[in-house]
PDB file of C-alpha atoms and ligand atoms in Angstrom:
ATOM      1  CA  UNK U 608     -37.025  22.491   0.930  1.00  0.00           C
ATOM      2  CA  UNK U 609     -33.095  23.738   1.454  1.00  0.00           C
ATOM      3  CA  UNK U 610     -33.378  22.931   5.592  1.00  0.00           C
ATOM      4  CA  UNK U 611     -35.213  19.604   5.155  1.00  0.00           C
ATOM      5  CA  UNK U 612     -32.595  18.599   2.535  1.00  0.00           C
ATOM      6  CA  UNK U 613     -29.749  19.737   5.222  1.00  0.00           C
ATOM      7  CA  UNK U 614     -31.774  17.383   7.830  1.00  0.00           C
ATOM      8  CA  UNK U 615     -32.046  14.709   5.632  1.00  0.00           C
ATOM      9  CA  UNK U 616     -28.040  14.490   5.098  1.00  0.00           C
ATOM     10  CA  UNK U 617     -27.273  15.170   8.878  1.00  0.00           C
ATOM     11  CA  UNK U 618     -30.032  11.926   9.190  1.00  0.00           C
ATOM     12  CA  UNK U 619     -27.937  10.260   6.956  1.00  0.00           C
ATOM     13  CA  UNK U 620     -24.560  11.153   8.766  1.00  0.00           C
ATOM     14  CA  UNK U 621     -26.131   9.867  12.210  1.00  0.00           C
ATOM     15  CA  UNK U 622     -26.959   7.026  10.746  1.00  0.00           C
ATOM     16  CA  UNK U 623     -23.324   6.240   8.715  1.00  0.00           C
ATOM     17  CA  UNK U 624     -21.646   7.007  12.039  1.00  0.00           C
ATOM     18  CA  UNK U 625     -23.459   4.842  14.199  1.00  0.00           C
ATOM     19  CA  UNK U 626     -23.444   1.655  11.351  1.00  0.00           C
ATOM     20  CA  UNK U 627     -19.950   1.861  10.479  1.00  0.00           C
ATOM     21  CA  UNK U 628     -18.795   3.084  14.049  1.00  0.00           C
ATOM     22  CA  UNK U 629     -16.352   6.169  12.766  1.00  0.00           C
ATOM     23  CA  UNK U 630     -16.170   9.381  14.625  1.00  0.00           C
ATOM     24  CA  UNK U 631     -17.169  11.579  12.267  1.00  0.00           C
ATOM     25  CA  UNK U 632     -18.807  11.797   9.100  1.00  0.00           C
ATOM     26  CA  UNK U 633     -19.756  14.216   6.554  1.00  0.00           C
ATOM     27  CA  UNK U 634     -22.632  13.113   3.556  1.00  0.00           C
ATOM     28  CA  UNK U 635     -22.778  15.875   0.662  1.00  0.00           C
ATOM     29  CA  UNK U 636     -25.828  15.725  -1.880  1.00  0.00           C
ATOM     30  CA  UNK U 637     -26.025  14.091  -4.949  1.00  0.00           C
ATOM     31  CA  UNK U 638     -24.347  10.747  -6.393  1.00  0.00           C
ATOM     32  CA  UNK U 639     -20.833  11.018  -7.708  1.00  0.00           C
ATOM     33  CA  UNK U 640     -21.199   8.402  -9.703  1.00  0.00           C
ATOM     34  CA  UNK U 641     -23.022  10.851 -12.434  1.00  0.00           C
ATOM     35  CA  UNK U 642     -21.676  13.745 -11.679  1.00  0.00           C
ATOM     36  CA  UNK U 643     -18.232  15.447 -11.232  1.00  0.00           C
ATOM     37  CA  UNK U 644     -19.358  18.129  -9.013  1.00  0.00           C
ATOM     38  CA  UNK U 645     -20.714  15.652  -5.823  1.00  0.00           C
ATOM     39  CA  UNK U 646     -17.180  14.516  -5.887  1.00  0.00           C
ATOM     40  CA  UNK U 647     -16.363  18.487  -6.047  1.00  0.00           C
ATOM     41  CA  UNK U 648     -18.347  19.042  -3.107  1.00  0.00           C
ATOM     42  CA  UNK U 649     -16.960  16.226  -1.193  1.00  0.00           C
ATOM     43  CA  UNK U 650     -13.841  18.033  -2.013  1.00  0.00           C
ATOM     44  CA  UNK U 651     -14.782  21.465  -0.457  1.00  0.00           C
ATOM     45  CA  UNK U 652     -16.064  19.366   2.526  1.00  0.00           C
ATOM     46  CA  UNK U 653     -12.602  17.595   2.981  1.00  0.00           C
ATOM     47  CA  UNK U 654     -10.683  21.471   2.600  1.00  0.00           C
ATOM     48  CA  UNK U 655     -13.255  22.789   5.087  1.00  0.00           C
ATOM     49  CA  UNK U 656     -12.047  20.318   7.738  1.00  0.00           C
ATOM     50  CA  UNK U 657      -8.139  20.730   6.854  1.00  0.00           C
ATOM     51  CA  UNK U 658      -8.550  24.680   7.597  1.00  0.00           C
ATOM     52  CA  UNK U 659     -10.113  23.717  10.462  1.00  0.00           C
ATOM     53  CA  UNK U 660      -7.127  21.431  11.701  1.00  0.00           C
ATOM     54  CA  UNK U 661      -3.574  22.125   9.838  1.00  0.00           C
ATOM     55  CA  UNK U 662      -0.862  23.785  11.883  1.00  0.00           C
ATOM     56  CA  UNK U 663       2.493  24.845  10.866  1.00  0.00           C
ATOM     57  CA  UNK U 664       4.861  22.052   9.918  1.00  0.00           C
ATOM     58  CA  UNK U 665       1.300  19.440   9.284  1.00  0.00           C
ATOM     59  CA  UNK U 666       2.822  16.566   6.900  1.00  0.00           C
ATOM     60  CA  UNK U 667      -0.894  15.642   4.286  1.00  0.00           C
ATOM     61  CA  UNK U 668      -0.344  12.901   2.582  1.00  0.00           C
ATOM     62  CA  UNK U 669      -2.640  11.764  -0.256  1.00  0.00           C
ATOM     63  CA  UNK U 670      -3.407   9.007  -2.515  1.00  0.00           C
ATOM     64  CA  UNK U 671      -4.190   8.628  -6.180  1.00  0.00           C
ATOM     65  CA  UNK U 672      -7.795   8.576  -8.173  1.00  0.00           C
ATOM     66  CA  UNK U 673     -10.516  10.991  -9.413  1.00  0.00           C
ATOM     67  CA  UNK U 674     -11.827  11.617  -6.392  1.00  0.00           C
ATOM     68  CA  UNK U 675      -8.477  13.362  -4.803  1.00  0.00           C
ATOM     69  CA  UNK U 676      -7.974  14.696  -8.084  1.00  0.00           C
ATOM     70  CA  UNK U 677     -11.276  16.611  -7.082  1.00  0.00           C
ATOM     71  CA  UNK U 678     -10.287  17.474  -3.568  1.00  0.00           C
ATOM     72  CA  UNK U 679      -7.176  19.030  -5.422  1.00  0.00           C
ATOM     73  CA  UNK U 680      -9.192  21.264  -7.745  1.00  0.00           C
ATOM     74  CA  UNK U 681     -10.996  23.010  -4.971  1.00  0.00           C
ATOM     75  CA  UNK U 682      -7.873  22.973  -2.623  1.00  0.00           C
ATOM     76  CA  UNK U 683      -7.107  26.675  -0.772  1.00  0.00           C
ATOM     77  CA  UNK U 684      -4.798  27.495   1.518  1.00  0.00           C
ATOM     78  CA  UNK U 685      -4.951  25.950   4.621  1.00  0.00           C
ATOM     79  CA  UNK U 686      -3.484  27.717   7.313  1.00  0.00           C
ATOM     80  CA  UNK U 687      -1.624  30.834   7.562  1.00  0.00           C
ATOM     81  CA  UNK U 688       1.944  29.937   8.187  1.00  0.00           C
ATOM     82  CA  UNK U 689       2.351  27.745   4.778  1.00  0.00           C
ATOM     83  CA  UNK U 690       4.663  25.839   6.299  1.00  0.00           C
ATOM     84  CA  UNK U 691       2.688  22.412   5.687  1.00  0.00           C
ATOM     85  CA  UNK U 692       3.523  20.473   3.085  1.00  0.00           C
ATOM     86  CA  UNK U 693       1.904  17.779   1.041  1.00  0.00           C
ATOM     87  CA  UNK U 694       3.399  14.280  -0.167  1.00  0.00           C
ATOM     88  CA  UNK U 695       2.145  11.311  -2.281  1.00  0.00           C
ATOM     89  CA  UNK U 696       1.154   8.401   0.348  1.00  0.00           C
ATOM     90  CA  UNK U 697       2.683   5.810  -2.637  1.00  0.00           C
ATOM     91  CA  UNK U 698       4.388   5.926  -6.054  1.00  0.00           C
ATOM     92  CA  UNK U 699       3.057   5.409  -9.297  1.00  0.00           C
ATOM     93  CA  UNK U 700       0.034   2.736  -9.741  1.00  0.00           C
ATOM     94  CA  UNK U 701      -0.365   2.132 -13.733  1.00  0.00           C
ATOM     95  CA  UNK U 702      -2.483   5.295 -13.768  1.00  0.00           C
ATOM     96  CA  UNK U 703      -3.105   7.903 -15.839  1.00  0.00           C
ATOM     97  CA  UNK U 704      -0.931  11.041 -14.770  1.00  0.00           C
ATOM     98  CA  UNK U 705      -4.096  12.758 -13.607  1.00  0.00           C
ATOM     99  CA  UNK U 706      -4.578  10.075 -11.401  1.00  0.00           C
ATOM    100  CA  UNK U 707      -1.755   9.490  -9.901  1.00  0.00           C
ATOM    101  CA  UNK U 708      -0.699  10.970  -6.304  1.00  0.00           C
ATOM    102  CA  UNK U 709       2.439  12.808  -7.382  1.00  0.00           C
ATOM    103  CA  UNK U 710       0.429  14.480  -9.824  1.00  0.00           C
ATOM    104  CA  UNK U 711      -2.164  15.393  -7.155  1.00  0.00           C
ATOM    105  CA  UNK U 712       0.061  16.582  -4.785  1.00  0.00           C
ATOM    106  CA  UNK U 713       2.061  19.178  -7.115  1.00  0.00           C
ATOM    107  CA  UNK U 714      -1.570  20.627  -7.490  1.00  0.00           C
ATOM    108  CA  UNK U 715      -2.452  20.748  -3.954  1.00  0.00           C
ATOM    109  CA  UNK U 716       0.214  22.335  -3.182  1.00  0.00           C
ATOM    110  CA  UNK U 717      -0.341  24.997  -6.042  1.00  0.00           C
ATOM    111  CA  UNK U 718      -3.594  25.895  -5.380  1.00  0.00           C
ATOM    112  CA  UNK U 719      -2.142  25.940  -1.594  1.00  0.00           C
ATOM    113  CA  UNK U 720       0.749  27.778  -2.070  1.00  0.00           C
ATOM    114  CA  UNK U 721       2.749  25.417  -0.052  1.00  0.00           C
ATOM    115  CA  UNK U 722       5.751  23.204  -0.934  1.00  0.00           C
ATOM    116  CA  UNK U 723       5.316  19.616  -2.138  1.00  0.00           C
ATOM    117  CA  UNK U 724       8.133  16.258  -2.247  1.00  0.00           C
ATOM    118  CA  UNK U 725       7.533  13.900  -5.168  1.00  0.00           C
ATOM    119  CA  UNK U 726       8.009  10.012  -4.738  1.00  0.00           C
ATOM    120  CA  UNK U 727       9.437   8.778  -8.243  1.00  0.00           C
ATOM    121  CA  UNK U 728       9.149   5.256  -7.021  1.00  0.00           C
ATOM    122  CA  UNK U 729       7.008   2.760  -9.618  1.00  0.00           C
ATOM    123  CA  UNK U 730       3.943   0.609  -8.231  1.00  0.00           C
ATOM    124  CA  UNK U 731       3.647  -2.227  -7.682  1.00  0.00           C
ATOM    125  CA  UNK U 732       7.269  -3.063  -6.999  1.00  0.00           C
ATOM    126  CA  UNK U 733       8.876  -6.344  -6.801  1.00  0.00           C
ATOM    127  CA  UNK U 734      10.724  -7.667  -3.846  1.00  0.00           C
ATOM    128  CA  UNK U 735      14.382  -6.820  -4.982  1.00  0.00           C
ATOM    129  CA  UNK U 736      13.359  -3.862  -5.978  1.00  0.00           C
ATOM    130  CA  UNK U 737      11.855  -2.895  -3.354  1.00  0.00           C
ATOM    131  CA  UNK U 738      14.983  -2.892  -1.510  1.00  0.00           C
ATOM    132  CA  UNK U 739      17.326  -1.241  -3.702  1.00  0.00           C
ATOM    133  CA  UNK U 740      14.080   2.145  -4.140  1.00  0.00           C
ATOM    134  CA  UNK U 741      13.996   2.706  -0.351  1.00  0.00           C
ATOM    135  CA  UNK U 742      17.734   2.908   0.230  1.00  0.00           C
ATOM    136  CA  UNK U 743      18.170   5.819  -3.108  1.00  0.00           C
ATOM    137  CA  UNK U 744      18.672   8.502  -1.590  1.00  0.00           C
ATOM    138  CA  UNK U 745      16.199  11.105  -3.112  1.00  0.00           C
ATOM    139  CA  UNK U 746      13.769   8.370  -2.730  1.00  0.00           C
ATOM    140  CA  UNK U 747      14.779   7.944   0.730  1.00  0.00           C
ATOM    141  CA  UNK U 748      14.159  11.595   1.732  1.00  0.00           C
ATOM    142  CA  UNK U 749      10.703  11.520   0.421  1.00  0.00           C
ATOM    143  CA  UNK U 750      10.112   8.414   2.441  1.00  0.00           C
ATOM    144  CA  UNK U 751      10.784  10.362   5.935  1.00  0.00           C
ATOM    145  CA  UNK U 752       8.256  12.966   4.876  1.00  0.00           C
ATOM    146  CA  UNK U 753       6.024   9.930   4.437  1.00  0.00           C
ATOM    147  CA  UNK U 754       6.789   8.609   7.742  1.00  0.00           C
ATOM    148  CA  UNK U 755       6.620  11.736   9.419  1.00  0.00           C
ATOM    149  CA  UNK U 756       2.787  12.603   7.976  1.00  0.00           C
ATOM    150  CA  UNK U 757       0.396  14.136  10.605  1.00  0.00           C
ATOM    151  CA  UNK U 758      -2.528  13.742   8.173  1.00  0.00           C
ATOM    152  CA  UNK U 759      -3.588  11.263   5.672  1.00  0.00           C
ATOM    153  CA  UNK U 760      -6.429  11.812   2.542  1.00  0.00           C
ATOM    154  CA  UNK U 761      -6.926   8.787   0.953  1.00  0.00           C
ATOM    155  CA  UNK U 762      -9.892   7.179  -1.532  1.00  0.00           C
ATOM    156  CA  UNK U 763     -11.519   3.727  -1.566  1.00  0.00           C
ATOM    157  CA  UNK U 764     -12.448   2.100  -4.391  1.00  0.00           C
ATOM    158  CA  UNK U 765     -14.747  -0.968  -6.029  1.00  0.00           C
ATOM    159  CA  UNK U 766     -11.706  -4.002  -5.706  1.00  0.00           C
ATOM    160  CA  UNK U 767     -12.218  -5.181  -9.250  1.00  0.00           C
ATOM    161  CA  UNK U 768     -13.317  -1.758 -10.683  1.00  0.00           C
ATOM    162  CA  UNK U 769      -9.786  -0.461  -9.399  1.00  0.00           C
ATOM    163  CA  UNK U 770      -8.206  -4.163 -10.644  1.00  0.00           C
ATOM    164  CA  UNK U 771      -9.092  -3.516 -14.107  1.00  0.00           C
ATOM    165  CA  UNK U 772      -8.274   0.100 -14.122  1.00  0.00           C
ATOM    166  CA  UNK U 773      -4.398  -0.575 -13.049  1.00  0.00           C
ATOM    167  CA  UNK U 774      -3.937  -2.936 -15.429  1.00  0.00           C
ATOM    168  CA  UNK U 775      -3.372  -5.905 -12.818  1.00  0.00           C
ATOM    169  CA  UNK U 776      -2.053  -8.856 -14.343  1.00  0.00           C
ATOM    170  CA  UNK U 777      -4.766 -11.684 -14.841  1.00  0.00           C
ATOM    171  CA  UNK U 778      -3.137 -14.256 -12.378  1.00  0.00           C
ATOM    172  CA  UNK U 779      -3.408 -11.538  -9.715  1.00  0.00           C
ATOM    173  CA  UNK U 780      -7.576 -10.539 -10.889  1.00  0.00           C
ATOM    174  CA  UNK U 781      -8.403 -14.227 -10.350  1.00  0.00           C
ATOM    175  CA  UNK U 782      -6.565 -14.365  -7.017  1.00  0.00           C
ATOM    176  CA  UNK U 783      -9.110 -11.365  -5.595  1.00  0.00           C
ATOM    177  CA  UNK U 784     -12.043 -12.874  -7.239  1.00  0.00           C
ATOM    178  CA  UNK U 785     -11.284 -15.873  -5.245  1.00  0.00           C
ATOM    179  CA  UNK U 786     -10.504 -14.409  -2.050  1.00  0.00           C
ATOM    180  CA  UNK U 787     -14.050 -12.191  -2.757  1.00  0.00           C
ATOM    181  CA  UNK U 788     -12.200  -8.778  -2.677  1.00  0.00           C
ATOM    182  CA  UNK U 789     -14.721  -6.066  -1.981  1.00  0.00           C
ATOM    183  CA  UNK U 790     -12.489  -2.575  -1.800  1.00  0.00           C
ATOM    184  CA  UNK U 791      -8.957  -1.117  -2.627  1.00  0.00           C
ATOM    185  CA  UNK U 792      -7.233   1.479  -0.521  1.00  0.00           C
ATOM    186  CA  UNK U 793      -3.563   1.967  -0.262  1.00  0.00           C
ATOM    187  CA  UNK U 794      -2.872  -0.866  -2.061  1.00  0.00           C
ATOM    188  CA  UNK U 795      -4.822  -3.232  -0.293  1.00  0.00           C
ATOM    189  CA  UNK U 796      -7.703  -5.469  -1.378  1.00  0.00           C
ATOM    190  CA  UNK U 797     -10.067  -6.086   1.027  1.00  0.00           C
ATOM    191  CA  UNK U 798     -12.743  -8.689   1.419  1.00  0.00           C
ATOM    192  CA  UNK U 799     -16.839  -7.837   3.015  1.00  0.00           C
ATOM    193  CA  UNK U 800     -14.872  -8.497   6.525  1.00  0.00           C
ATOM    194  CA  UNK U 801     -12.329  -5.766   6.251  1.00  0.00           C
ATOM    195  CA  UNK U 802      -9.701  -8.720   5.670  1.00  0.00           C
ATOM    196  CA  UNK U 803      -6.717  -8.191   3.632  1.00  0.00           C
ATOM    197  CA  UNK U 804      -6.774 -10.669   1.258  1.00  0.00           C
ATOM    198  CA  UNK U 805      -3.971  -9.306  -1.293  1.00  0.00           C
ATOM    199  CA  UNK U 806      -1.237  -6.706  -0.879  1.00  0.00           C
ATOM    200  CA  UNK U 807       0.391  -4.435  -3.979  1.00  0.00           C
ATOM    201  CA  UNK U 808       4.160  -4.216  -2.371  1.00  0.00           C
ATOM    202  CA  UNK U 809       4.604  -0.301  -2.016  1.00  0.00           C
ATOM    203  CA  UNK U 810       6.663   2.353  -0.806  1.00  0.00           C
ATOM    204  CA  UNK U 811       4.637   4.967   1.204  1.00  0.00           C
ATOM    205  CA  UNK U 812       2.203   4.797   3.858  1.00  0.00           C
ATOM    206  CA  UNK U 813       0.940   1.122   4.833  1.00  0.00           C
ATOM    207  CA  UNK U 814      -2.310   0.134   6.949  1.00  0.00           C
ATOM    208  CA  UNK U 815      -0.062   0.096  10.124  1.00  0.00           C
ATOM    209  CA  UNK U 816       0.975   3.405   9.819  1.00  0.00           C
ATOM    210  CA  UNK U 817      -2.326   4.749  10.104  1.00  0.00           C
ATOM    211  CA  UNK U 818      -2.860   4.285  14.108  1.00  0.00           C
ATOM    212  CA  UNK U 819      -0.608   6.429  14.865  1.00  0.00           C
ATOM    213  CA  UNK U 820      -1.589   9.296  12.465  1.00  0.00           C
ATOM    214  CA  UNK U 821      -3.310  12.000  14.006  1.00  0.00           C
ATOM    215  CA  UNK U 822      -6.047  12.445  10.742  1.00  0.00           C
ATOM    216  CA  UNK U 823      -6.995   9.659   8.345  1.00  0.00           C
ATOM    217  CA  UNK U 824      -9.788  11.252   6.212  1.00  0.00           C
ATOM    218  CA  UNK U 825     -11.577   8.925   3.697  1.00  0.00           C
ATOM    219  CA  UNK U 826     -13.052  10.722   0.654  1.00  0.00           C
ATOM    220  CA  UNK U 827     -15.014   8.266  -1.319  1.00  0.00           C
ATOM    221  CA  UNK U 828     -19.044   8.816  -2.362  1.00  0.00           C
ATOM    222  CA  UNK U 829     -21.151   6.716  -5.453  1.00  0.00           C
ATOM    223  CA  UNK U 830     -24.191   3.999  -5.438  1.00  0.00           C
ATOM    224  CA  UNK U 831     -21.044   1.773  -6.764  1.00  0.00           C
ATOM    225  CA  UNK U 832     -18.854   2.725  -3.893  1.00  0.00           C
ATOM    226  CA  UNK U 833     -21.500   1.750  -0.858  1.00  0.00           C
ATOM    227  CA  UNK U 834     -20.088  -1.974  -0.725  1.00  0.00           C
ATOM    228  CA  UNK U 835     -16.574  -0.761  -0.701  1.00  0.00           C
ATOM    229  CA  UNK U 836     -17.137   1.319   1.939  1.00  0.00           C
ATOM    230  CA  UNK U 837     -18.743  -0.412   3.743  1.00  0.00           C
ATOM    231  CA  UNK U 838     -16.151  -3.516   4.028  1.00  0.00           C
ATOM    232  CA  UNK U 839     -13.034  -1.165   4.223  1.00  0.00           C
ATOM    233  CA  UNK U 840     -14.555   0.569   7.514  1.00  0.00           C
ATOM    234  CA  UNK U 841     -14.966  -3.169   9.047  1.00  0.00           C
ATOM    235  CA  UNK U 842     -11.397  -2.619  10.187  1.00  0.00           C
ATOM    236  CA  UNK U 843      -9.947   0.231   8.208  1.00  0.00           C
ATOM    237  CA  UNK U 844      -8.616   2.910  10.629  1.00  0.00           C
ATOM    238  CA  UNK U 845      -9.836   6.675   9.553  1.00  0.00           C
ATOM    239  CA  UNK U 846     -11.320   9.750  11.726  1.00  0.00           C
ATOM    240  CA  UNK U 847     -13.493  11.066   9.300  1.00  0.00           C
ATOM    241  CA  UNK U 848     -15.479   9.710   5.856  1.00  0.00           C
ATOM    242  CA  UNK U 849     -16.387  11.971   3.959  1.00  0.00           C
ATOM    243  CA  UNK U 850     -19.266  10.527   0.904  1.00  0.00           C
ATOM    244  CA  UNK U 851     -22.250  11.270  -0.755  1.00  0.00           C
ATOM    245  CA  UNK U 852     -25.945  10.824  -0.591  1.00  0.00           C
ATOM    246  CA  UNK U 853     -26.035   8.174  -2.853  1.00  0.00           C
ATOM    247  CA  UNK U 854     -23.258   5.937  -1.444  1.00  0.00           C
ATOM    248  CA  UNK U 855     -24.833   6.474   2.227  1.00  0.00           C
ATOM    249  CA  UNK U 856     -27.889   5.541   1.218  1.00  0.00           C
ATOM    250  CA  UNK U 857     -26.563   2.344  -0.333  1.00  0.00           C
ATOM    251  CA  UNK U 858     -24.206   1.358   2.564  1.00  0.00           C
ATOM    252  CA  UNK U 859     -27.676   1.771   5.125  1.00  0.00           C
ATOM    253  CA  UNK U 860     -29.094  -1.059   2.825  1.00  0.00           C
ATOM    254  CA  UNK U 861     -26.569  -3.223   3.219  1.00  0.00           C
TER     255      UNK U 861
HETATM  256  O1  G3H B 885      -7.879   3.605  -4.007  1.00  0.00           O
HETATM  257  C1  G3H B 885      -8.917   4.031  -4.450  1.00  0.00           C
HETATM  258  C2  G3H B 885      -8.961   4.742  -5.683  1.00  0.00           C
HETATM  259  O2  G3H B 885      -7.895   5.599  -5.749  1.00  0.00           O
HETATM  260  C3  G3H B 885     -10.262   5.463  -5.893  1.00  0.00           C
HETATM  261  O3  G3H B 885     -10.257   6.027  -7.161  1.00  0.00           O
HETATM  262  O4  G3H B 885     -11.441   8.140  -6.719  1.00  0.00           O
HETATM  263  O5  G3H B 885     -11.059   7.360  -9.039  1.00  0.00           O
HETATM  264  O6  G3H B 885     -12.696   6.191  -7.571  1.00  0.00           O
HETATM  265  P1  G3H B 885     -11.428   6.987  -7.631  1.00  0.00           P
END
């Protein structure tokens, strides 16, 4: 029962890898949509792979949400110099504390035993602001950290489940619904193409960044998340997805 379960989800990998065209990808039982501990699992997956590829003086940076929330409460330490160190990819996003990346990162780093740098920058930001945040010096020094990051863990989410959960002003929820906005990752809404179709102005990582970053991993599992997925790997740039059974199974029926 155990081995034809494993074969199933290596199945189910083949089959991810080949329809979305990433390089690798990891499928853990269950649907994290019901339960805590898939997204748990997905988390052990994701730390697996880290001790597998962190050196000394390896810049993570991670975004917000449950999901990384998750990865951080079965984080370990990752290599044996502890000389990596962990930032938030953006600021604050109108989400609980739990949720947020700075939050996150402080308890990576914990459970690591590694050192951490905080971004105390709000988000979204408006253009003048903008300006003045990146040039502030404390601010500033987190930002080089940012650009210097080696590895990047970051969620997806449902566009207008993610919307509604940041408290995005209604002129700005019609906008996506218009433009058909499928997922949310770094601050970008994405249509079923992969498009951007709307952009939260941010400090931290942006798409761009991303080519030249040695590991993007993509944590992100549910039935509600297959869509999402699905659209953000139409053009989104990451080495390795790690989901669940339930969201695989939904993207291969798309
Ligand atoms: O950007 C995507 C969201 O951070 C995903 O949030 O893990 O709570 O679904 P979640």
């Amino acid at each position: 029962e155990f081995m034809n379960e494993i074969k199933g989800l290596s199945v189910l990998e083949k089959q991810i890898k080949d329809k979305l065209n990433i390089e690798k990808v990891i499928v853990v039982p269950g649907n994290s949509d019901h339960f805590e501990w898939v997204k748990q699992e997905m988390g052990k997956a994701c730390v697996s792979f880290l001790q597998s590829v962190i050196d000394s003086k390896d810049i993570i940076a991670v975004t917000g949400g449950t999901t990384m929330a998750a990865v951080a409460n079965v984080m370990n330490p990752l290599d044996k110099t502890n000389n990596y160190l962990f930032v938030p990819a953006r600021g604050g996003i109108g989400e609980k504390v739990e949720n947020q990346a700075n939050t996150i990162v402080a308890e990576m780093a914990r459970k690591a035993g590694v050192n951490y740098r905080l971004l105390y920058a709000p988000d979204p930001l408006s253009e003048s602001a903008y300006q003045t945040i990146i040039n502030e010096p404390s601010i500033n020094e987190t930002l080089q950290y940012i650009r210097g990051a080696t590895v990047v863990l970051h969620g997806i989410g449902d566009a207008m489940t993610m919307a509604k959960r940041r408290k995005t002003p209604e002129n700005v929820e019609e906008e996506l619904l218009l433009r058909r906005a499928i997922t949310e990752a770094f601050g970008y809404y994405f249509d079923a193409m992969g498009n951007v179709v709307y952009k939260v102005r941010t400090v931290g990582i942006q798409l761009e960044d991303l080519n030249t970053i040695d590991h993007v991993v993509t944590i992100a599992g549910g039935q509600s998340k297959g869509k999402a997925i699905a659209s953000y790997f139409k053009q989104g740039k990451s080495n390795l997805l790690i989901t669940d059974e339930a969201a695989a199974k939904e993207i291969l029926k798309g």
